[in-house]
XYZ file of C-alpha atoms in Angstrom:
446
model
C -10.529 -8.371 28.633
C -12.712 -5.306 28.601
C -12.063 -2.337 26.368
C -11.128 -0.236 29.358
C -8.569 -2.655 30.753
C -6.990 -4.646 27.925
C -4.196 -7.124 28.428
C -0.602 -6.113 27.710
C 2.041 -7.937 25.701
C 5.640 -7.542 24.616
C 4.475 -7.994 21.036
C 2.528 -4.779 21.292
C 5.656 -2.883 22.214
C 7.571 -4.396 19.311
C 4.746 -3.443 16.975
C 4.727 0.102 18.299
C 8.498 0.356 17.906
C 8.244 -0.653 14.262
C 5.426 1.807 13.740
C 7.198 4.846 15.149
C 10.376 4.126 13.210
C 8.403 4.371 10.007
C 8.859 0.783 8.846
C 5.235 0.332 7.816
C 4.574 0.189 4.089
C 3.601 3.399 2.331
C 0.730 1.666 0.546
C -2.697 0.306 1.336
C -2.298 -3.264 2.528
C -3.658 -6.222 4.426
C -1.764 -6.725 7.662
C -1.713 -9.939 9.655
C -0.365 -10.742 13.074
C 0.045 -14.510 13.246
C 0.998 -17.152 15.755
C 2.437 -20.600 15.261
C -0.177 -22.810 13.698
C -1.174 -20.303 10.970
C -3.790 -18.581 13.139
C -4.356 -14.870 12.351
C -5.076 -12.708 15.387
C -5.293 -9.153 14.092
C -6.028 -8.218 10.510
C -6.424 -4.771 9.081
C -6.667 -2.969 5.813
C -4.788 0.263 6.263
C -4.327 3.165 3.879
C -1.127 4.979 3.222
C -0.958 8.659 4.202
C -3.971 10.405 2.711
C -3.339 12.795 -0.149
C -4.635 16.264 0.724
C -5.329 19.267 -1.483
C -3.841 21.763 -1.375
C -0.595 20.165 -0.232
C 0.519 21.886 2.967
C 2.596 20.998 5.997
C 1.133 21.051 9.504
C 2.976 24.322 10.132
C 1.425 25.872 7.032
C -2.085 24.507 7.585
C -2.349 25.536 11.267
C -5.388 23.264 11.465
C -7.501 23.321 14.620
C -10.352 21.132 13.351
C -10.555 17.722 11.670
C -13.884 16.542 10.280
C -14.622 13.186 8.660
C -17.839 11.347 7.814
C -18.121 7.601 8.398
C -20.667 5.336 6.689
C -21.003 1.647 7.472
C -22.300 0.107 4.230
C -22.397 -3.522 5.274
C -21.638 -5.575 8.369
C -22.766 -9.074 7.508
C -23.624 -10.871 9.693
C -24.133 -7.980 12.142
C -22.605 -9.729 15.174
C -19.012 -9.130 14.100
C -16.069 -7.302 15.680
C -14.860 -4.561 13.328
C -13.365 -1.094 13.839
C -13.164 1.862 11.419
C -10.685 4.538 12.460
C -8.898 7.644 11.267
C -5.535 8.767 12.610
C -5.330 11.881 14.789
C -2.133 13.769 15.637
C -1.403 16.991 17.496
C 1.730 18.995 16.814
C 4.771 18.711 14.577
C 8.518 19.257 14.427
C 9.534 17.878 17.823
C 12.359 15.402 18.499
C 11.259 11.783 18.067
C 10.021 10.249 21.302
C 8.195 7.035 22.210
C 4.935 6.384 20.390
C 4.272 9.926 19.251
C 7.317 10.233 16.967
C 7.818 13.962 16.265
C 4.313 14.907 17.448
C 2.963 16.164 20.754
C 0.227 13.514 20.784
C -0.788 10.728 18.427
C -3.772 8.371 18.190
C -7.067 7.757 16.412
C -10.846 8.118 16.563
C -13.660 6.069 15.091
C -16.392 3.520 15.763
C -16.688 -0.208 16.398
C -19.299 -2.871 15.834
C -18.997 -5.482 18.594
C -20.035 -9.142 18.503
C -21.720 -8.749 21.890
C -24.321 -6.542 20.200
C -23.254 -3.104 21.428
C -21.317 -0.418 19.550
C -18.427 1.808 20.592
C -17.397 5.390 19.781
C -13.703 5.757 20.520
C -10.989 8.415 20.782
C -7.592 7.446 22.121
C -4.197 9.174 22.085
C -0.704 8.840 23.491
C 1.398 11.766 24.734
C 5.025 12.722 25.276
C 5.182 13.803 28.915
C 3.729 12.540 32.191
C 0.940 14.858 33.314
C 0.476 16.195 29.780
C -3.228 15.326 29.481
C -6.195 15.810 31.819
C -9.408 13.924 30.876
C -12.378 16.224 31.494
C -15.557 14.496 30.373
C -17.023 11.454 32.114
C -16.378 9.264 29.091
C -12.595 9.807 29.237
C -9.976 8.279 31.517
C -6.230 7.885 31.814
C -5.058 4.826 29.973
C -1.953 2.960 28.903
C -1.514 3.334 25.155
C 1.867 1.584 25.210
C 1.771 -2.193 25.819
C 5.038 -1.820 27.771
C 3.192 -0.328 30.751
C 0.888 -2.249 33.054
C -0.967 0.659 34.651
C -2.596 3.827 33.312
C -0.328 6.859 33.102
C -0.992 10.575 32.810
C 0.220 11.062 29.260
C -2.195 8.631 27.518
C -5.991 8.594 27.541
C -9.021 6.901 26.087
C -12.529 8.279 25.577
C -15.141 5.584 25.009
C -18.917 5.496 24.639
C -20.818 2.249 24.301
C -24.287 3.750 24.811
C -24.971 4.640 21.178
C -26.371 2.324 18.518
C -24.755 2.415 15.074
C -26.739 1.675 11.919
C -25.790 0.711 8.382
C -26.269 3.425 5.756
C -26.101 6.402 8.156
C -23.559 9.195 7.650
C -21.835 9.820 11.005
C -19.761 13.021 11.062
C -16.868 13.036 13.536
C -15.240 16.326 14.535
C -12.017 16.811 16.490
C -11.649 20.506 17.300
C -9.703 22.890 19.480
C -12.468 24.213 21.718
C -10.752 26.579 24.184
C -7.235 27.550 25.220
C -5.349 29.510 27.856
C -1.766 30.008 28.972
C -1.412 26.430 30.233
C -2.836 24.455 27.335
C -5.795 23.719 25.111
C -9.027 21.758 25.414
C -9.785 19.498 22.459
C -13.116 17.718 22.010
C -14.391 14.929 19.757
C -18.068 14.959 18.817
C -20.223 12.923 16.460
C -23.315 14.132 14.611
C -25.848 11.579 13.418
C -28.697 12.593 11.076
C -30.897 9.770 12.382
C -31.239 11.426 15.797
C -34.416 13.336 16.610
C -32.341 16.314 17.764
C -29.566 16.761 15.212
C -28.501 20.187 16.535
C -26.723 18.720 19.546
C -23.798 16.430 18.706
C -22.844 13.402 20.765
C -19.717 14.166 22.765
C -17.233 11.312 22.586
C -14.705 13.029 24.822
C -13.120 16.243 26.062
C -9.478 16.464 27.171
C -7.111 19.223 28.327
C -3.709 18.997 26.627
C -1.022 20.851 28.552
C 1.991 22.261 26.764
C 3.722 25.174 28.502
C 3.427 23.512 31.941
C 5.272 20.412 30.688
C 7.857 22.337 28.620
C 6.254 21.729 25.228
C 5.986 24.493 22.586
C 2.410 25.759 22.429
C 2.756 27.031 18.857
C 3.554 23.480 17.682
C 1.268 21.493 19.965
C -1.974 23.442 19.465
C -2.427 22.476 15.820
C -3.258 19.189 14.135
C -0.814 17.017 12.272
C -2.053 16.487 8.714
C -0.358 13.176 7.855
C -3.329 10.955 8.571
C -4.566 7.534 7.475
C -7.767 5.442 7.603
C -8.116 1.805 8.598
C -10.542 -1.064 9.061
C -9.585 -3.697 11.633
C -11.097 -7.039 12.551
C -9.507 -9.134 15.236
C -11.683 -12.059 16.313
C -10.091 -15.322 15.049
C -13.415 -17.115 15.410
C -15.079 -14.838 12.884
C -14.126 -15.951 9.385
C -17.345 -15.796 7.375
C -18.268 -12.147 7.110
C -18.242 -9.102 4.835
C -17.657 -5.546 6.069
C -17.780 -2.449 3.892
C -17.329 1.092 5.209
C -15.959 4.421 4.084
C -14.651 7.759 5.282
C -15.550 10.839 3.231
C -15.491 14.645 3.437
C -12.215 14.531 5.383
C -11.047 18.106 5.976
C -8.466 19.930 8.076
C -9.227 23.566 8.863
C -7.702 26.275 11.014
C -9.842 29.115 9.727
C -11.593 29.714 13.075
C -9.091 29.939 15.920
C -10.204 30.281 19.570
C -9.017 33.385 21.373
C -7.202 32.957 24.659
C -9.770 34.700 26.891
C -13.408 33.907 27.602
C -16.402 36.071 26.718
C -18.504 37.149 23.769
C -17.641 40.108 21.610
C -18.793 43.320 23.304
C -22.386 44.310 22.689
C -23.422 40.735 22.026
C -26.765 40.580 20.165
C -26.965 44.371 19.820
C -23.770 44.608 17.761
C -23.743 41.193 16.076
C -24.261 40.737 12.356
C -26.670 37.877 13.017
C -27.369 35.219 15.606
C -28.879 31.744 15.896
C -29.820 29.223 18.570
C -29.384 25.465 18.625
C -26.274 25.198 16.464
C -23.366 22.876 17.280
C -20.041 24.649 17.817
C -18.581 23.414 14.519
C -21.647 24.664 12.623
C -21.321 28.084 14.255
C -17.718 28.349 13.097
C -18.622 27.145 9.606
C -21.336 29.782 9.432
C -18.779 32.517 10.073
C -16.419 31.015 7.496
C -19.189 31.189 4.883
C -20.200 34.776 5.698
C -17.870 37.240 3.977
C -18.409 40.022 6.539
C -17.907 37.760 9.553
C -14.549 38.013 11.304
C -15.492 36.630 14.740
C -17.963 34.058 16.052
C -18.991 33.966 19.720
C -20.478 30.701 20.962
C -22.075 29.405 24.143
C -23.271 25.846 24.680
C -24.818 26.656 28.076
C -28.600 26.981 28.263
C -29.802 30.581 28.285
C -33.374 31.848 27.963
C -34.552 28.363 27.091
C -31.980 27.928 24.314
C -29.245 25.330 24.754
C -26.682 27.037 22.519
C -26.170 30.482 21.017
C -24.047 31.566 18.053
C -23.389 35.218 17.184
C -21.364 36.526 14.251
C -19.413 39.826 14.312
C -17.418 41.913 11.872
C -15.241 43.288 14.699
C -14.378 42.362 18.281
C -12.527 45.209 19.961
C -13.368 44.047 23.492
C -15.152 41.276 25.366
C -18.513 41.628 27.071
C -18.527 40.991 30.817
C -22.013 39.471 30.934
C -21.782 35.689 31.576
C -18.237 35.802 30.214
C -17.403 32.347 31.561
C -20.129 30.822 29.375
C -18.925 32.253 26.061
C -15.939 31.652 23.824
C -14.969 33.653 20.736
C -13.288 32.395 17.557
C -11.397 34.585 15.094
C -11.343 33.957 11.361
C -7.772 33.640 10.092
C -6.376 33.306 6.592
C -5.259 29.676 6.308
C -6.251 27.053 3.727
C -8.711 24.222 4.306
C -7.203 20.883 3.291
C -9.388 18.098 1.879
C -8.534 14.422 1.426
C -8.645 13.573 -2.270
C -7.045 10.124 -2.563
C -5.091 7.239 -1.136
C -3.381 4.292 -2.818
C -6.003 1.935 -4.240
C -5.359 -1.764 -3.921
C -7.141 -5.123 -3.912
C -5.717 -8.309 -2.396
C -6.753 -11.896 -1.910
C -5.772 -13.834 1.192
C -6.621 -17.152 2.789
C -7.941 -17.514 6.317
C -6.769 -20.300 8.638
C -9.374 -22.605 7.131
C -7.893 -22.069 3.678
C -10.926 -20.175 2.386
C -10.369 -17.310 -0.025
C -11.032 -13.772 1.218
C -10.512 -10.353 -0.363
C -9.684 -6.876 0.914
C -10.064 -3.764 -1.220
C -9.205 -0.077 -0.758
C -10.891 2.155 -3.337
C -11.555 5.825 -4.032
C -14.909 7.188 -5.222
C -16.139 10.687 -5.888
C -19.677 11.049 -4.624
C -22.045 12.708 -7.132
C -21.778 16.433 -6.543
C -19.946 15.757 -3.291
C -16.601 14.957 -1.677
C -14.166 12.113 -2.210
C -15.042 8.845 -0.490
C -12.311 6.460 0.707
C -13.798 2.958 1.012
C -12.384 -0.135 2.729
C -14.076 -3.512 2.047
C -13.087 -6.875 3.529
C -14.635 -10.341 3.392
C -15.853 -13.340 1.474
C -18.170 -11.346 -0.830
C -15.667 -8.631 -1.798
C -14.399 -8.779 -5.384
C -11.451 -7.155 -7.108
C -12.373 -5.077 -10.119
C -10.403 -4.955 -13.357
C -7.191 -2.978 -13.019
C -7.121 -3.051 -9.219
C -4.029 -5.229 -9.161
C -5.207 -8.248 -7.143
C -2.497 -10.322 -5.504
C -2.618 -13.455 -3.413
C -1.465 -13.387 0.199
C -0.845 -16.626 2.071
C -0.536 -16.845 5.826
C 2.825 -17.811 7.239
C 3.826 -19.311 10.542
C 5.697 -17.348 13.158
C 8.804 -19.481 12.778
C 11.810 -17.249 13.263
C 9.673 -14.473 14.805
C 9.094 -15.621 18.393
C 7.526 -12.329 19.483
C 4.563 -13.101 17.223
C 3.935 -16.372 19.005
C 2.954 -14.434 22.116
C -0.002 -12.829 20.386
C -2.978 -14.666 21.899
C -6.711 -14.100 21.728
C -6.677 -11.625 24.624
C -3.996 -9.509 23.027
C -5.920 -9.348 19.760
C -8.618 -7.226 21.385
C -5.905 -4.976 22.786
C -4.429 -4.298 19.370
C -7.813 -3.630 17.833
C -8.656 -1.210 20.605
C -5.368 0.615 20.264
C -5.855 1.515 16.605
C -3.294 -1.096 15.697
C -3.860 -0.992 11.960
C -0.966 1.325 11.247
C 1.510 -0.533 13.408
C 0.155 -4.068 13.002
C 1.097 -3.679 9.352
C 4.642 -2.951 10.463
C 4.605 -6.000 12.671
C 4.113 -8.311 9.741
C 5.419 -6.356 6.783
C 9.073 -7.134 7.405
C 9.510 -10.025 9.837
C 12.533 -12.212 9.022
C 13.217 -15.886 9.493
C 16.482 -17.081 10.930
C 17.802 -17.274 7.380
C 16.779 -13.680 6.720
C 13.879 -14.518 4.403
C 10.570 -12.604 4.736
C 7.649 -14.471 6.248
C 5.148 -12.675 4.056
C 5.363 -10.818 0.844
C 6.273 -7.137 1.441
C-alpha cells in the first residue's frame, strides 16, 4: 500500500491500546512484531523518555517550539526502508482518551529512506475530537491514525513530502512551532532546514495544520503548548531486507516557549521606524531566536510574505503598545516570556544482539555522545556491522513464534508498512514486550 492509504489491521489497534496504557518498557530496546514461522515484520530501536534539563513539566515549560537536528550517518546499502522519528505531543493534564492518552494530540515527525529510491519527510498526529484539526498546507491531509478505522477522520492528519532528497552526513534541523493563534485555535507548522540547499534562509515546509480547542470544548491553556515527554526511534520494517547497517542520530533537541505569538495580527506600531533592528530573509524560528538572544528585545514582528523584493522580514522591538495597521494581515508578533528552555541531555543507553529469520546475528545500539563544543547527540545504530562496546550491556534476543498470541499472526507484509508509517516504534515495543503464551510465559525476554 501507499504511504497515504495504508492497510488497516486489528493488530494495530491492539498495539495502540498497549501503547496508550503505558505498558511499553521504560528503557531503550529492540522491538519485534512477529508472525508464525519466526518472520519479523516490524523492528525498531526505541528510546525511553528523553531526559531534559532543567527538569520541568509541560505546564511549567509552556513550550511552543520543538527543535531537533537529524543526521543520517550510514544507510548501507542505500536502497533500504528505514525511518528516524521523534515523538510530538500537544497539551497535558486531560482525561485519558483513545490514542492521545492525557494529551490533546499525539504523534511524531521525522524522515524516511525508502527502498524505491525516494525519501519522505513526515509529520503525523492523532487527536481527541472529531473536527479538531484542519490541514492547511497542500502536503497535509486528513488521515486515520488508528488502525481501527477504515476511512480518514477529522481528528487525525498526516503531512508528507516525498519531493526532497536526503543525504548522508547532512544536519537536517526540524522545527515544530506554534505559528499563529486566535480565539478558535492555533496553527502549528513543521519545517526542515538543510544546510546543503542553495537558499538556506527559507526552510522546507513539511506541513501546516490548524488545531482547534475552544470550538471542540478543549482547554486552550493546556492544548496550545507542547508535551515534553518525548522519545526518539529508528524503525525498519521490510522483511526482505536483512543485510544492512543504518546509523543515525538526533541532537540539539530543545523545547522552548520563550517567544509566544500574540492573539492578533500586525507588526508592532511604527514598524521599521521604531524597531531596534531589522533583517530580511530569516526563517521564522531564526527571527524568534534573534529576539531571545538580544537583551533589549521584548517583541519580534515577522512576515513571510514578499515585500519590496524581500521574501521575509524580521523586526525586533523593546515595546509593543499597539499594532500597526499597514499590511496587518501579513505580520505576526511574538512576545518574549520568562520560561526555561529545556534541552535533551540523555536517554538509557543499551546494546543488544538479535537474530534475523535466517539466523544471522545482528546488533542494535542506543548511545549518547556529547559533540565537541556542542549539544548532546542521541544515536541509534542497527545492523550487521554494529558492535557493542565494553560496558554497554549486550544481551542476546531470539525471535519467538506467535504461538499463544494470535493477534500477531495477522501482521502481514502490508501491515508492516502501516506500522512503520504510523511511528509504531513506541507502541510496537509494547506489542512484543509482554505477550503471553497460553501457559502465561513470555514469548520474548522483557
